[in-house]
PDB file of C-alpha atoms in Angstrom:
ATOM      1  CA  GLY O  33    -103.555 -67.904  81.160  1.00 75.00           C
ATOM      2  CA  SER O  34    -101.137 -67.508  83.762  1.00 84.00           C
ATOM      3  CA  ILE O  35    -103.374 -68.647  86.581  1.00 90.00           C
ATOM      4  CA  THR O  36    -101.782 -71.683  88.363  1.00 92.00           C
ATOM      5  CA  LYS O  37    -103.596 -71.633  91.780  1.00 95.00           C
ATOM      6  CA  ILE O  38    -107.259 -70.738  92.903  1.00 97.00           C
ATOM      7  CA  PHE O  39    -108.557 -70.276  96.151  1.00 97.00           C
ATOM      8  CA  ILE O  40    -112.145 -70.662  97.267  1.00 98.00           C
ATOM      9  CA  THR O  41    -112.998 -69.343 100.659  1.00 98.00           C
ATOM     10  CA  HIS O  42    -116.534 -70.925 101.204  1.00 98.00           C
ATOM     11  CA  LEU O  43    -119.364 -72.649  99.285  1.00 97.00           C
ATOM     12  CA  HIS O  44    -121.828 -70.160  98.734  1.00 97.00           C
ATOM     13  CA  GLY O  45    -122.591 -69.564  95.164  1.00 96.00           C
ATOM     14  CA  ASP O  46    -121.399 -66.036  94.540  1.00 94.00           C
ATOM     15  CA  HIS O  47    -117.787 -67.354  95.621  1.00 96.00           C
ATOM     16  CA  PHE O  48    -117.698 -70.528  93.523  1.00 97.00           C
ATOM     17  CA  PHE O  49    -120.394 -70.991  90.765  1.00 97.00           C
ATOM     18  CA  GLY O  50    -118.086 -69.266  88.346  1.00 97.00           C
ATOM     19  CA  LEU O  51    -115.217 -71.679  88.724  1.00 97.00           C
ATOM     20  CA  PRO O  52    -116.166 -74.243  86.119  1.00 97.00           C
ATOM     21  CA  GLY O  53    -116.725 -71.225  83.709  1.00 96.00           C
ATOM     22  CA  LEU O  54    -113.410 -69.812  84.464  1.00 96.00           C
ATOM     23  CA  LEU O  55    -111.389 -73.042  84.025  1.00 96.00           C
ATOM     24  CA  CYS O  56    -113.115 -73.465  80.599  1.00 95.00           C
ATOM     25  CA  THR O  57    -112.288 -69.953  79.676  1.00 94.00           C
ATOM     26  CA  LEU O  58    -108.559 -70.814  80.696  1.00 93.00           C
ATOM     27  CA  SER O  59    -108.696 -73.806  78.504  1.00 93.00           C
ATOM     28  CA  LEU O  60    -109.868 -71.903  75.389  1.00 91.00           C
ATOM     29  CA  GLN O  61    -106.880 -69.815  75.696  1.00 89.00           C
ATOM     30  CA  SER O  62    -104.520 -72.605  76.262  1.00 86.00           C
ATOM     31  CA  SER O  63    -102.735 -74.945  73.755  1.00 86.00           C
ATOM     32  CA  PRO O  64    -102.374 -78.656  74.376  1.00 86.00           C
ATOM     33  CA  ASP O  65     -99.330 -79.227  76.438  1.00 85.00           C
ATOM     34  CA  PRO O  66     -98.799 -82.712  77.970  1.00 83.00           C
ATOM     35  CA  ASN O  67     -95.986 -81.145  80.348  1.00 86.00           C
ATOM     36  CA  ARG O  68     -98.153 -78.418  81.583  1.00 88.00           C
ATOM     37  CA  PRO O  69     -98.441 -78.732  85.547  1.00 90.00           C
ATOM     38  CA  PRO O  70    -101.864 -78.852  86.806  1.00 92.00           C
ATOM     39  CA  VAL O  71    -103.980 -75.873  88.002  1.00 94.00           C
ATOM     40  CA  ASP O  72    -104.204 -76.273  91.901  1.00 96.00           C
ATOM     41  CA  ILE O  73    -107.388 -75.399  93.576  1.00 97.00           C
ATOM     42  CA  TYR O  74    -107.904 -74.926  97.155  1.00 98.00           C
ATOM     43  CA  GLY O  75    -111.302 -74.826  98.974  1.00 97.00           C
ATOM     44  CA  PRO O  76    -113.899 -76.541 101.453  1.00 97.00           C
ATOM     45  CA  LEU O  77    -114.648 -80.341 101.293  1.00 96.00           C
ATOM     46  CA  GLY O  78    -117.267 -80.672  98.609  1.00 94.00           C
ATOM     47  CA  LEU O  79    -115.613 -78.492  95.944  1.00 95.00           C
ATOM     48  CA  ARG O  80    -114.162 -81.499  94.008  1.00 93.00           C
ATOM     49  CA  SER O  81    -117.349 -83.123  93.616  1.00 92.00           C
ATOM     50  CA  PHE O  82    -119.006 -79.858  92.352  1.00 94.00           C
ATOM     51  CA  LEU O  83    -116.462 -79.223  89.889  1.00 94.00           C
ATOM     52  CA  TRP O  84    -116.224 -82.718  88.404  1.00 92.00           C
ATOM     53  CA  ARG O  85    -119.843 -82.790  88.188  1.00 92.00           C
ATOM     54  CA  SER O  86    -120.255 -79.574  86.563  1.00 94.00           C
ATOM     55  CA  LEU O  87    -117.586 -80.284  83.796  1.00 94.00           C
ATOM     56  CA  GLU O  88    -118.871 -83.794  83.293  1.00 92.00           C
ATOM     57  CA  LEU O  89    -122.595 -82.538  82.959  1.00 94.00           C
ATOM     58  CA  SER O  90    -121.479 -79.859  80.515  1.00 95.00           C
ATOM     59  CA  HIS O  91    -119.161 -82.374  78.495  1.00 95.00           C
ATOM     60  CA  SER O  92    -116.326 -79.808  79.066  1.00 93.00           C
ATOM     61  CA  GLN O  93    -112.956 -80.924  77.992  1.00 90.00           C
ATOM     62  CA  LEU O  94    -110.113 -78.875  79.679  1.00 92.00           C
ATOM     63  CA  LEU O  95    -106.718 -78.812  78.074  1.00 91.00           C
ATOM     64  CA  PHE O  96    -104.733 -79.105  81.123  1.00 91.00           C
ATOM     65  CA  PRO O  97    -104.960 -81.153  84.256  1.00 91.00           C
ATOM     66  CA  TYR O  98    -106.310 -79.696  87.591  1.00 93.00           C
ATOM     67  CA  ARG O  99    -106.342 -80.803  91.214  1.00 94.00           C
ATOM     68  CA  VAL O 100    -108.639 -79.736  94.033  1.00 96.00           C
ATOM     69  CA  HIS O 101    -107.166 -79.726  97.435  1.00 97.00           C
ATOM     70  CA  GLU O 102    -110.081 -79.915  99.902  1.00 96.00           C
ATOM     71  CA  LEU O 103    -110.054 -78.707 103.423  1.00 97.00           C
ATOM     72  CA  VAL O 104    -112.292 -80.393 105.911  1.00 96.00           C
ATOM     73  CA  PRO O 105    -114.059 -78.018 108.025  1.00 96.00           C
ATOM     74  CA  THR O 106    -114.910 -78.314 111.699  1.00 95.00           C
ATOM     75  CA  ARG O 107    -118.322 -77.970 113.207  1.00 95.00           C
ATOM     76  CA  ASP O 108    -117.827 -74.664 115.149  1.00 95.00           C
ATOM     77  CA  GLN O 109    -117.295 -72.889 111.730  1.00 97.00           C
ATOM     78  CA  CYS O 110    -121.130 -72.146 111.270  1.00 97.00           C
ATOM     79  CA  PRO O 111    -124.405 -72.492 113.145  1.00 97.00           C
ATOM     80  CA  ALA O 112    -124.959 -75.993 114.065  1.00 96.00           C
ATOM     81  CA  GLU O 113    -128.076 -76.355 111.889  1.00 96.00           C
ATOM     82  CA  GLU O 114    -126.141 -75.063 108.810  1.00 95.00           C
ATOM     83  CA  PHE O 115    -123.350 -77.671 108.892  1.00 95.00           C
ATOM     84  CA  ARG O 116    -123.173 -80.446 106.278  1.00 93.00           C
ATOM     85  CA  ASP O 117    -121.050 -83.306 106.214  1.00 91.00           C
ATOM     86  CA  PHE O 118    -119.933 -83.994 102.618  1.00 90.00           C
ATOM     87  CA  SER O 119    -117.173 -86.612 103.458  1.00 85.00           C
ATOM     88  CA  GLN O 120    -119.198 -89.327 101.547  1.00 83.00           C
ATOM     89  CA  LEU O 121    -120.601 -87.081  98.732  1.00 80.00           C
ATOM     90  CA  ASP O 122    -119.718 -89.299  95.741  1.00 71.00           C
ATOM     91  CA  GLY O 123    -119.855 -92.531  97.702  1.00 66.00           C
ATOM     92  CA  GLY O 124    -116.474 -93.485  96.813  1.00 62.00           C
ATOM     93  CA  GLU O 125    -116.646 -93.075  93.109  1.00 66.00           C
ATOM     94  CA  VAL O 126    -113.441 -91.588  91.597  1.00 61.00           C
ATOM     95  CA  PRO O 127    -113.411 -89.072  88.862  1.00 62.00           C
ATOM     96  CA  PRO O 128    -111.435 -90.585  85.890  1.00 61.00           C
ATOM     97  CA  GLN O 129    -108.925 -87.620  85.725  1.00 58.00           C
ATOM     98  CA  GLY O 130    -105.860 -88.753  87.219  1.00 54.00           C
ATOM     99  CA  PRO O 131    -104.422 -86.919  90.350  1.00 56.00           C
ATOM    100  CA  GLN O 132    -107.318 -85.401  92.209  1.00 79.00           C
ATOM    101  CA  GLY O 133    -105.365 -83.527  95.176  1.00 91.00           C
ATOM    102  CA  ARG O 134    -105.383 -84.001  98.943  1.00 94.00           C
ATOM    103  CA  VAL O 135    -107.876 -83.947 101.458  1.00 94.00           C
ATOM    104  CA  LEU O 136    -106.510 -81.662 104.304  1.00 95.00           C
ATOM    105  CA  ARG O 137    -107.696 -82.253 107.788  1.00 95.00           C
ATOM    106  CA  LEU O 138    -106.624 -80.448 111.115  1.00 92.00           C
ATOM    107  CA  ASP O 139    -103.694 -82.180 112.674  1.00 82.00           C
ATOM    108  CA  PRO O 140    -104.119 -82.807 116.610  1.00 81.00           C
ATOM    109  CA  GLY O 141    -103.027 -79.778 118.215  1.00 83.00           C
ATOM    110  CA  GLU O 142    -102.804 -77.563 114.942  1.00 88.00           C
ATOM    111  CA  GLY O 143    -105.156 -74.481 114.478  1.00 91.00           C
ATOM    112  CA  SER O 144    -104.331 -74.223 110.735  1.00 96.00           C
ATOM    113  CA  TYR O 145    -103.895 -76.221 107.423  1.00 97.00           C
ATOM    114  CA  LEU O 146    -100.668 -76.607 105.787  1.00 96.00           C
ATOM    115  CA  LEU O 147    -101.256 -76.130 102.037  1.00 97.00           C
ATOM    116  CA  GLU O 148     -97.961 -75.611 100.392  1.00 95.00           C
ATOM    117  CA  GLU O 149     -94.293 -74.975 101.550  1.00 95.00           C
ATOM    118  CA  ASP O 150     -90.857 -74.587  99.516  1.00 93.00           C
ATOM    119  CA  GLU O 151     -87.646 -72.766 100.187  1.00 89.00           C
ATOM    120  CA  GLN O 152     -89.215 -69.250  99.614  1.00 92.00           C
ATOM    121  CA  LEU O 153     -92.833 -69.523 100.656  1.00 96.00           C
ATOM    122  CA  VAL O 154     -95.451 -70.791 103.046  1.00 97.00           C
ATOM    123  CA  LEU O 155     -99.240 -71.097 102.381  1.00 97.00           C
ATOM    124  CA  ARG O 156    -101.659 -71.812 105.196  1.00 97.00           C
ATOM    125  CA  ALA O 157    -105.539 -71.563 105.604  1.00 98.00           C
ATOM    126  CA  PHE O 158    -107.278 -71.075 108.864  1.00 97.00           C
ATOM    127  CA  ARG O 159    -110.986 -71.231 109.969  1.00 97.00           C
ATOM    128  CA  LEU O 160    -113.521 -68.456 110.020  1.00 98.00           C
ATOM    129  CA  PHE O 161    -117.155 -68.544 111.247  1.00 98.00           C
ATOM    130  CA  HIS O 162    -119.899 -67.787 108.581  1.00 98.00           C
ATOM    131  CA  ARG O 163    -123.206 -69.175 107.704  1.00 97.00           C
ATOM    132  CA  VAL O 164    -121.299 -71.905 106.087  1.00 97.00           C
ATOM    133  CA  PRO O 165    -117.635 -72.924 107.008  1.00 98.00           C
ATOM    134  CA  SER O 166    -115.313 -70.405 105.638  1.00 98.00           C
ATOM    135  CA  PHE O 167    -111.550 -70.083 105.420  1.00 98.00           C
ATOM    136  CA  GLY O 168    -108.822 -67.356 105.320  1.00 98.00           C
ATOM    137  CA  PHE O 169    -105.655 -67.640 103.629  1.00 98.00           C
ATOM    138  CA  VAL O 170    -102.082 -66.558 104.566  1.00 98.00           C
ATOM    139  CA  LEU O 171     -99.237 -66.277 102.102  1.00 97.00           C
ATOM    140  CA  GLU O 172     -95.907 -65.580 103.665  1.00 97.00           C
ATOM    141  CA  GLU O 173     -92.434 -65.282 102.425  1.00 97.00           C
ATOM    142  CA  LYS O 174     -89.702 -66.913 104.534  1.00 94.00           C
ATOM    143  CA  PRO O 175     -86.939 -64.599 105.823  1.00 90.00           C
ATOM    144  CA  ARG O 176     -83.969 -64.043 103.290  1.00 86.00           C
ATOM    145  CA  PRO O 177     -80.406 -64.294 104.533  1.00 80.00           C
ATOM    146  CA  GLY O 178     -78.810 -61.157 105.810  1.00 80.00           C
ATOM    147  CA  ARG O 179     -76.138 -59.042 103.885  1.00 82.00           C
ATOM    148  CA  LEU O 180     -72.617 -60.664 103.669  1.00 79.00           C
ATOM    149  CA  ASN O 181     -69.956 -58.692 105.531  1.00 80.00           C
ATOM    150  CA  VAL O 182     -67.568 -58.778 102.663  1.00 81.00           C
ATOM    151  CA  GLN O 183     -64.846 -56.770 104.349  1.00 80.00           C
ATOM    152  CA  LYS O 184     -64.769 -59.140 107.245  1.00 82.00           C
ATOM    153  CA  LEU O 185     -64.484 -61.880 104.825  1.00 80.00           C
ATOM    154  CA  LYS O 186     -61.622 -60.324 103.051  1.00 81.00           C
ATOM    155  CA  ASP O 187     -60.099 -60.074 106.486  1.00 79.00           C
ATOM    156  CA  LEU O 188     -60.255 -63.666 107.073  1.00 79.00           C
ATOM    157  CA  GLY O 189     -58.627 -64.230 103.783  1.00 76.00           C
ATOM    158  CA  VAL O 190     -61.928 -65.318 101.789  1.00 79.00           C
ATOM    159  CA  GLN O 191     -61.904 -63.579  98.300  1.00 77.00           C
ATOM    160  CA  PRO O 192     -65.212 -63.322  96.289  1.00 80.00           C
ATOM    161  CA  GLY O 193     -66.263 -66.344  94.642  1.00 78.00           C
ATOM    162  CA  PRO O 194     -68.207 -69.674  95.298  1.00 83.00           C
ATOM    163  CA  LEU O 195     -67.582 -69.762  99.153  1.00 79.00           C
ATOM    164  CA  TYR O 196     -69.773 -66.301  99.233  1.00 79.00           C
ATOM    165  CA  GLY O 197     -72.511 -68.214  97.869  1.00 75.00           C
ATOM    166  CA  GLN O 198     -72.239 -70.988 100.238  1.00 80.00           C
ATOM    167  CA  LEU O 199     -72.206 -68.742 103.082  1.00 80.00           C
ATOM    168  CA  LYS O 200     -75.125 -66.627 101.918  1.00 75.00           C
ATOM    169  CA  GLY O 201     -77.037 -69.990 101.271  1.00 75.00           C
ATOM    170  CA  GLY O 202     -76.676 -70.774 105.096  1.00 75.00           C
ATOM    171  CA  ARG O 203     -73.755 -73.421 104.721  1.00 79.00           C
ATOM    172  CA  ALA O 204     -70.530 -73.280 106.705  1.00 84.00           C
ATOM    173  CA  VAL O 205     -67.269 -73.216 104.628  1.00 81.00           C
ATOM    174  CA  VAL O 206     -63.747 -74.571 105.485  1.00 82.00           C
ATOM    175  CA  LEU O 207     -60.769 -72.765 104.133  1.00 80.00           C
ATOM    176  CA  GLU O 208     -57.575 -74.355 102.915  1.00 74.00           C
ATOM    177  CA  SER O 209     -56.031 -73.310 106.194  1.00 79.00           C
ATOM    178  CA  GLY O 210     -58.514 -75.643 107.923  1.00 76.00           C
ATOM    179  CA  ALA O 211     -60.505 -72.586 109.540  1.00 81.00           C
ATOM    180  CA  ARG O 212     -63.994 -72.927 109.592  1.00 85.00           C
ATOM    181  CA  ILE O 213     -66.370 -70.016 109.138  1.00 85.00           C
ATOM    182  CA  SER O 214     -70.150 -70.201 109.888  1.00 84.00           C
ATOM    183  CA  PRO O 215     -72.586 -68.083 108.322  1.00 79.00           C
ATOM    184  CA  SER O 216     -73.714 -66.347 111.655  1.00 78.00           C
ATOM    185  CA  GLU O 217     -70.116 -64.910 111.881  1.00 80.00           C
ATOM    186  CA  VAL O 218     -70.244 -62.947 108.565  1.00 83.00           C
ATOM    187  CA  LEU O 219     -74.123 -62.572 107.769  1.00 81.00           C
ATOM    188  CA  GLY O 220     -76.344 -59.714 108.979  1.00 80.00           C
ATOM    189  CA  ASP O 221     -79.842 -60.195 110.597  1.00 82.00           C
ATOM    190  CA  PRO O 222     -82.084 -62.058 108.453  1.00 84.00           C
ATOM    191  CA  VAL O 223     -84.610 -60.008 106.368  1.00 88.00           C
ATOM    192  CA  PRO O 224     -88.140 -60.704 107.046  1.00 92.00           C
ATOM    193  CA  GLY O 225     -90.453 -61.645 104.211  1.00 95.00           C
ATOM    194  CA  ARG O 226     -93.787 -60.266 103.117  1.00 97.00           C
ATOM    195  CA  LYS O 227     -97.057 -61.516 104.415  1.00 98.00           C
ATOM    196  CA  VAL O 228    -100.492 -61.201 102.866  1.00 98.00           C
ATOM    197  CA  CYS O 229    -103.601 -62.409 104.518  1.00 98.00           C
ATOM    198  CA  ILE O 230    -106.937 -62.840 102.789  1.00 97.00           C
ATOM    199  CA  LEU O 231    -110.122 -63.508 104.956  1.00 96.00           C
ATOM    200  CA  GLY O 232    -113.220 -64.972 103.223  1.00 89.00           C
ATOM    201  CA  ASP O 233    -116.746 -64.082 104.462  1.00 97.00           C
ATOM    202  CA  CYS O 234    -116.840 -64.058 108.090  1.00 98.00           C
ATOM    203  CA  SER O 235    -118.094 -62.540 111.454  1.00 97.00           C
ATOM    204  CA  GLY O 236    -114.975 -63.472 113.084  1.00 96.00           C
ATOM    205  CA  ALA O 237    -112.303 -66.209 113.345  1.00 97.00           C
ATOM    206  CA  VAL O 238    -112.455 -69.512 114.991  1.00 96.00           C
ATOM    207  CA  GLY O 239    -109.924 -69.965 117.798  1.00 92.00           C
ATOM    208  CA  ASP O 240    -106.480 -67.813 118.066  1.00 94.00           C
ATOM    209  CA  GLU O 241    -104.718 -69.296 114.922  1.00 94.00           C
ATOM    210  CA  ALA O 242    -105.971 -66.552 112.621  1.00 96.00           C
ATOM    211  CA  ARG O 243    -104.336 -63.741 114.861  1.00 96.00           C
ATOM    212  CA  ARG O 244    -101.243 -65.581 115.185  1.00 96.00           C
ATOM    213  CA  LEU O 245    -100.928 -66.231 111.506  1.00 97.00           C
ATOM    214  CA  CYS O 246    -101.781 -62.835 110.366  1.00 97.00           C
ATOM    215  CA  LEU O 247     -99.567 -61.018 113.004  1.00 97.00           C
ATOM    216  CA  GLY O 248     -97.477 -58.172 111.336  1.00 96.00           C
ATOM    217  CA  ALA O 249     -99.305 -58.724 108.040  1.00 97.00           C
ATOM    218  CA  ASP O 250     -98.210 -56.345 105.421  1.00 97.00           C
ATOM    219  CA  VAL O 251    -101.646 -56.351 103.647  1.00 98.00           C
ATOM    220  CA  LEU O 252    -104.846 -57.783 105.464  1.00 98.00           C
ATOM    221  CA  VAL O 253    -107.751 -58.041 103.096  1.00 98.00           C
ATOM    222  CA  HIS O 254    -111.085 -58.408 105.121  1.00 98.00           C
ATOM    223  CA  GLU O 255    -114.679 -58.356 104.273  1.00 98.00           C
ATOM    224  CA  ALA O 256    -116.777 -55.284 105.342  1.00 98.00           C
ATOM    225  CA  THR O 257    -120.260 -56.110 103.833  1.00 97.00           C
ATOM    226  CA  LEU O 258    -122.374 -53.667 105.991  1.00 97.00           C
ATOM    227  CA  ASP O 259    -121.671 -50.414 107.782  1.00 97.00           C
ATOM    228  CA  ASP O 260    -121.292 -50.023 111.444  1.00 97.00           C
ATOM    229  CA  SER O 261    -124.753 -49.067 111.934  1.00 97.00           C
ATOM    230  CA  GLN O 262    -125.763 -52.638 110.764  1.00 96.00           C
ATOM    231  CA  GLN O 263    -123.437 -54.479 112.978  1.00 97.00           C
ATOM    232  CA  GLU O 264    -126.118 -56.787 114.429  1.00 97.00           C
ATOM    233  CA  LYS O 265    -127.395 -57.711 110.969  1.00 97.00           C
ATOM    234  CA  ALA O 266    -123.891 -58.343 109.863  1.00 98.00           C
ATOM    235  CA  ARG O 267    -123.281 -60.645 112.690  1.00 97.00           C
ATOM    236  CA  GLU O 268    -126.529 -62.487 112.215  1.00 97.00           C
ATOM    237  CA  ARG O 269    -125.636 -63.009 108.655  1.00 97.00           C
ATOM    238  CA  GLY O 270    -122.176 -64.023 109.225  1.00 97.00           C
ATOM    239  CA  HIS O 271    -120.638 -60.944 108.129  1.00 98.00           C
ATOM    240  CA  SER O 272    -118.447 -58.050 109.254  1.00 98.00           C
ATOM    241  CA  THR O 273    -118.491 -54.270 109.324  1.00 98.00           C
ATOM    242  CA  PRO O 274    -115.752 -51.784 108.868  1.00 98.00           C
ATOM    243  CA  SER O 275    -115.149 -51.371 112.784  1.00 98.00           C
ATOM    244  CA  MET O 276    -114.979 -55.420 113.090  1.00 98.00           C
ATOM    245  CA  ALA O 277    -112.576 -55.603 110.378  1.00 98.00           C
ATOM    246  CA  SER O 278    -110.446 -52.731 111.863  1.00 98.00           C
ATOM    247  CA  ALA O 279    -110.354 -54.524 115.340  1.00 97.00           C
ATOM    248  CA  PHE O 280    -108.864 -57.528 113.684  1.00 98.00           C
ATOM    249  CA  ALA O 281    -106.346 -55.526 111.936  1.00 97.00           C
ATOM    250  CA  ARG O 282    -105.348 -53.950 115.332  1.00 97.00           C
ATOM    251  CA  LEU O 283    -105.204 -57.233 116.704  1.00 96.00           C
ATOM    252  CA  CYS O 284    -102.891 -58.618 114.241  1.00 96.00           C
ATOM    253  CA  ARG O 285    -100.827 -55.128 114.021  1.00 96.00           C
ATOM    254  CA  ALA O 286    -101.356 -55.216 110.344  1.00 97.00           C
ATOM    255  CA  GLU O 287     -99.410 -52.572 108.138  1.00 96.00           C
ATOM    256  CA  ARG O 288    -102.393 -52.009 105.758  1.00 97.00           C
ATOM    257  CA  LEU O 289    -106.087 -52.822 105.711  1.00 98.00           C
ATOM    258  CA  VAL O 290    -108.024 -53.451 102.514  1.00 98.00           C
ATOM    259  CA  LEU O 291    -111.664 -53.785 102.723  1.00 98.00           C
ATOM    260  CA  THR O 292    -113.771 -55.808 100.315  1.00 97.00           C
ATOM    261  CA  HIS O 293    -117.010 -57.600  99.831  1.00 97.00           C
ATOM    262  CA  PHE O 294    -119.390 -54.715  99.958  1.00 96.00           C
ATOM    263  CA  SER O 295    -123.127 -54.955  99.935  1.00 96.00           C
ATOM    264  CA  GLN O 296    -124.660 -53.818  96.682  1.00 93.00           C
ATOM    265  CA  ARG O 297    -126.368 -50.972  98.618  1.00 93.00           C
ATOM    266  CA  TYR O 298    -122.910 -49.176  98.645  1.00 95.00           C
ATOM    267  CA  LYS O 299    -121.673 -47.387  95.521  1.00 92.00           C
ATOM    268  CA  PRO O 300    -118.913 -45.060  94.523  1.00 88.00           C
ATOM    269  CA  ALA O 301    -120.446 -41.606  94.511  1.00 78.00           C
ATOM    270  CA  ALA O 302    -120.242 -41.305  90.743  1.00 80.00           C
ATOM    271  CA  ARG O 303    -122.273 -44.308  90.249  1.00 85.00           C
ATOM    272  CA  ALA O 304    -124.893 -43.992  93.116  1.00 81.00           C
ATOM    273  CA  ALA O 305    -128.470 -43.950  92.234  1.00 85.00           C
ATOM    274  CA  GLN O 306    -131.338 -42.847  94.481  1.00 82.00           C
ATOM    275  CA  GLY O 307    -131.249 -44.953  97.708  1.00 82.00           C
ATOM    276  CA  ASP O 308    -127.686 -46.081  97.260  1.00 86.00           C
ATOM    277  CA  GLN O 309    -125.128 -45.183 100.077  1.00 92.00           C
ATOM    278  CA  ASP O 310    -121.625 -44.099  99.276  1.00 93.00           C
ATOM    279  CA  VAL O 311    -118.973 -46.855  99.722  1.00 95.00           C
ATOM    280  CA  ALA O 312    -116.489 -44.189 100.959  1.00 95.00           C
ATOM    281  CA  GLU O 313    -118.465 -44.196 104.394  1.00 95.00           C
ATOM    282  CA  LEU O 314    -117.205 -47.778 104.953  1.00 97.00           C
ATOM    283  CA  GLY O 315    -113.512 -46.528 104.535  1.00 96.00           C
ATOM    284  CA  ARG O 316    -114.237 -43.475 106.877  1.00 97.00           C
ATOM    285  CA  GLN O 317    -115.690 -45.748 109.511  1.00 97.00           C
ATOM    286  CA  ALA O 318    -112.710 -48.209 109.226  1.00 97.00           C
ATOM    287  CA  GLU O 319    -110.280 -45.288 109.325  1.00 97.00           C
ATOM    288  CA  SER O 320    -112.033 -43.805 112.505  1.00 96.00           C
ATOM    289  CA  ALA O 321    -111.758 -47.291 114.252  1.00 96.00           C
ATOM    290  CA  LEU O 322    -107.948 -47.110 113.331  1.00 96.00           C
ATOM    291  CA  GLY O 323    -107.282 -43.771 114.744  1.00 94.00           C
ATOM    292  CA  GLY O 324    -107.186 -42.043 111.179  1.00 91.00           C
ATOM    293  CA  ARG O 325    -104.832 -44.541 109.570  1.00 92.00           C
ATOM    294  CA  GLY O 326    -105.547 -44.951 106.029  1.00 93.00           C
ATOM    295  CA  VAL O 327    -107.669 -47.779 104.558  1.00 96.00           C
ATOM    296  CA  THR O 328    -107.956 -49.114 100.918  1.00 97.00           C
ATOM    297  CA  LEU O 329    -111.457 -49.922  99.421  1.00 97.00           C
ATOM    298  CA  ALA O 330    -110.854 -52.712  96.969  1.00 96.00           C
ATOM    299  CA  GLU O 331    -112.047 -52.640  93.369  1.00 92.00           C
ATOM    300  CA  ASP O 332    -112.194 -55.292  90.795  1.00 89.00           C
ATOM    301  CA  PHE O 333    -108.784 -55.979  89.190  1.00 91.00           C
ATOM    302  CA  MET O 334    -107.031 -53.603  91.767  1.00 94.00           C
ATOM    303  CA  THR O 335    -103.288 -54.152  92.058  1.00 95.00           C
ATOM    304  CA  ILE O 336    -101.716 -53.546  95.304  1.00 95.00           C
ATOM    305  CA  GLU O 337     -97.800 -53.519  95.367  1.00 95.00           C
ATOM    306  CA  VAL O 338     -96.295 -54.939  98.484  1.00 95.00           C
ATOM    307  CA  PRO O 339     -92.417 -53.738  98.591  1.00 93.00           C
ATOM    308  CA  VAL O 340     -89.878 -56.142  99.144  1.00 91.00           C
ATOM    309  CA  LYS O 341     -88.237 -55.688 102.571  1.00 84.00           C
ATOM    310  CA  ARG O 342     -84.677 -54.390 103.004  1.00 80.00           C
TER     311      ARG O 342
END
C-alpha cells in the first residue's frame, strides 16, 4: 500500500503483465481518499494503452488515480526487425481518467530522460539494447551541504540561531554590523549523495550516457541471465552474462554489483534438481571478473542497505 512509483524496464510479458493485477491489489488494500496523489508509472511507449485497456476490459475500478509516463525509445535499442512504433496506438482516443502523465522524448543533444527532480533527488532513465527497447534507471541524491564551522561563526560574532540555518541552506547572511558572510566561508565540502542504478534486460547500453550516469554508483543492479560459457547465446537474445555485467561495473567504478534476472536453469544448491546448475556459479564468475571483489546475487524481496555518506 505504500507504493507510489513503479518502473517498467521494457515491454516483455514477464516484466509487465502483472502490472494491472498489482494495481488492483493495491486498490483492494486502499480506502477511498480524494486527496491521495496518483501512483506514477514509468515505462516504454505503449504501456499506457496496455494498462488502460486491461483495466477497462476487466471492469476494474481503482480507488486511486494513476499516471503513466511513457519513454519514447529510439530505433537503435533493438534489432531493426523488432522495432514497433506505438505512437498512434489508440488513434487519439483519450482514456476518461483525468491526468495521464507525460510522453518523454530525448531532447536534442541529450542521452537520457529526466523523469523527476526535486531539491533532494534526481531520477533519470537511459537506453539499453535488448530484443525490444529496454531502459535503465538511476536514482541519485543531490549533494548535501557540508558541516558548519561553528567556531569560525562564533569568532565572526554569529551566535547559534536562524542565521545558521540560512547558511546551511546555501544563503548568504548580513550581520547587524553590515558584514556579509557567504556559505563558502563557513561550510565544509559538500557531502556526496547516494546513487542506485538498475539496468533492465540488455546485452549492453546504447551510447555513452549509461556509463556517465552510473559512474560511481553505490549499488549497480545488472542482469546476468546466462553464465559466461553461454555468452554468444546471451548476446543473441539481448541478455548479459556475469562477466559482461562485471565489465560494465568496472567501467562505472561501481561500489557494489548486484546480479539479477537469472535463467530458470540456475537454482540455489538447496533447491537444485537433476540438470539444474548452481546459481552461485554466476556469482563466482562475476567475482573472478572483478578481481575477487564480492558480488551480491539478488533474491525476491531482498533488502539492501545503502548507508548515508558522511
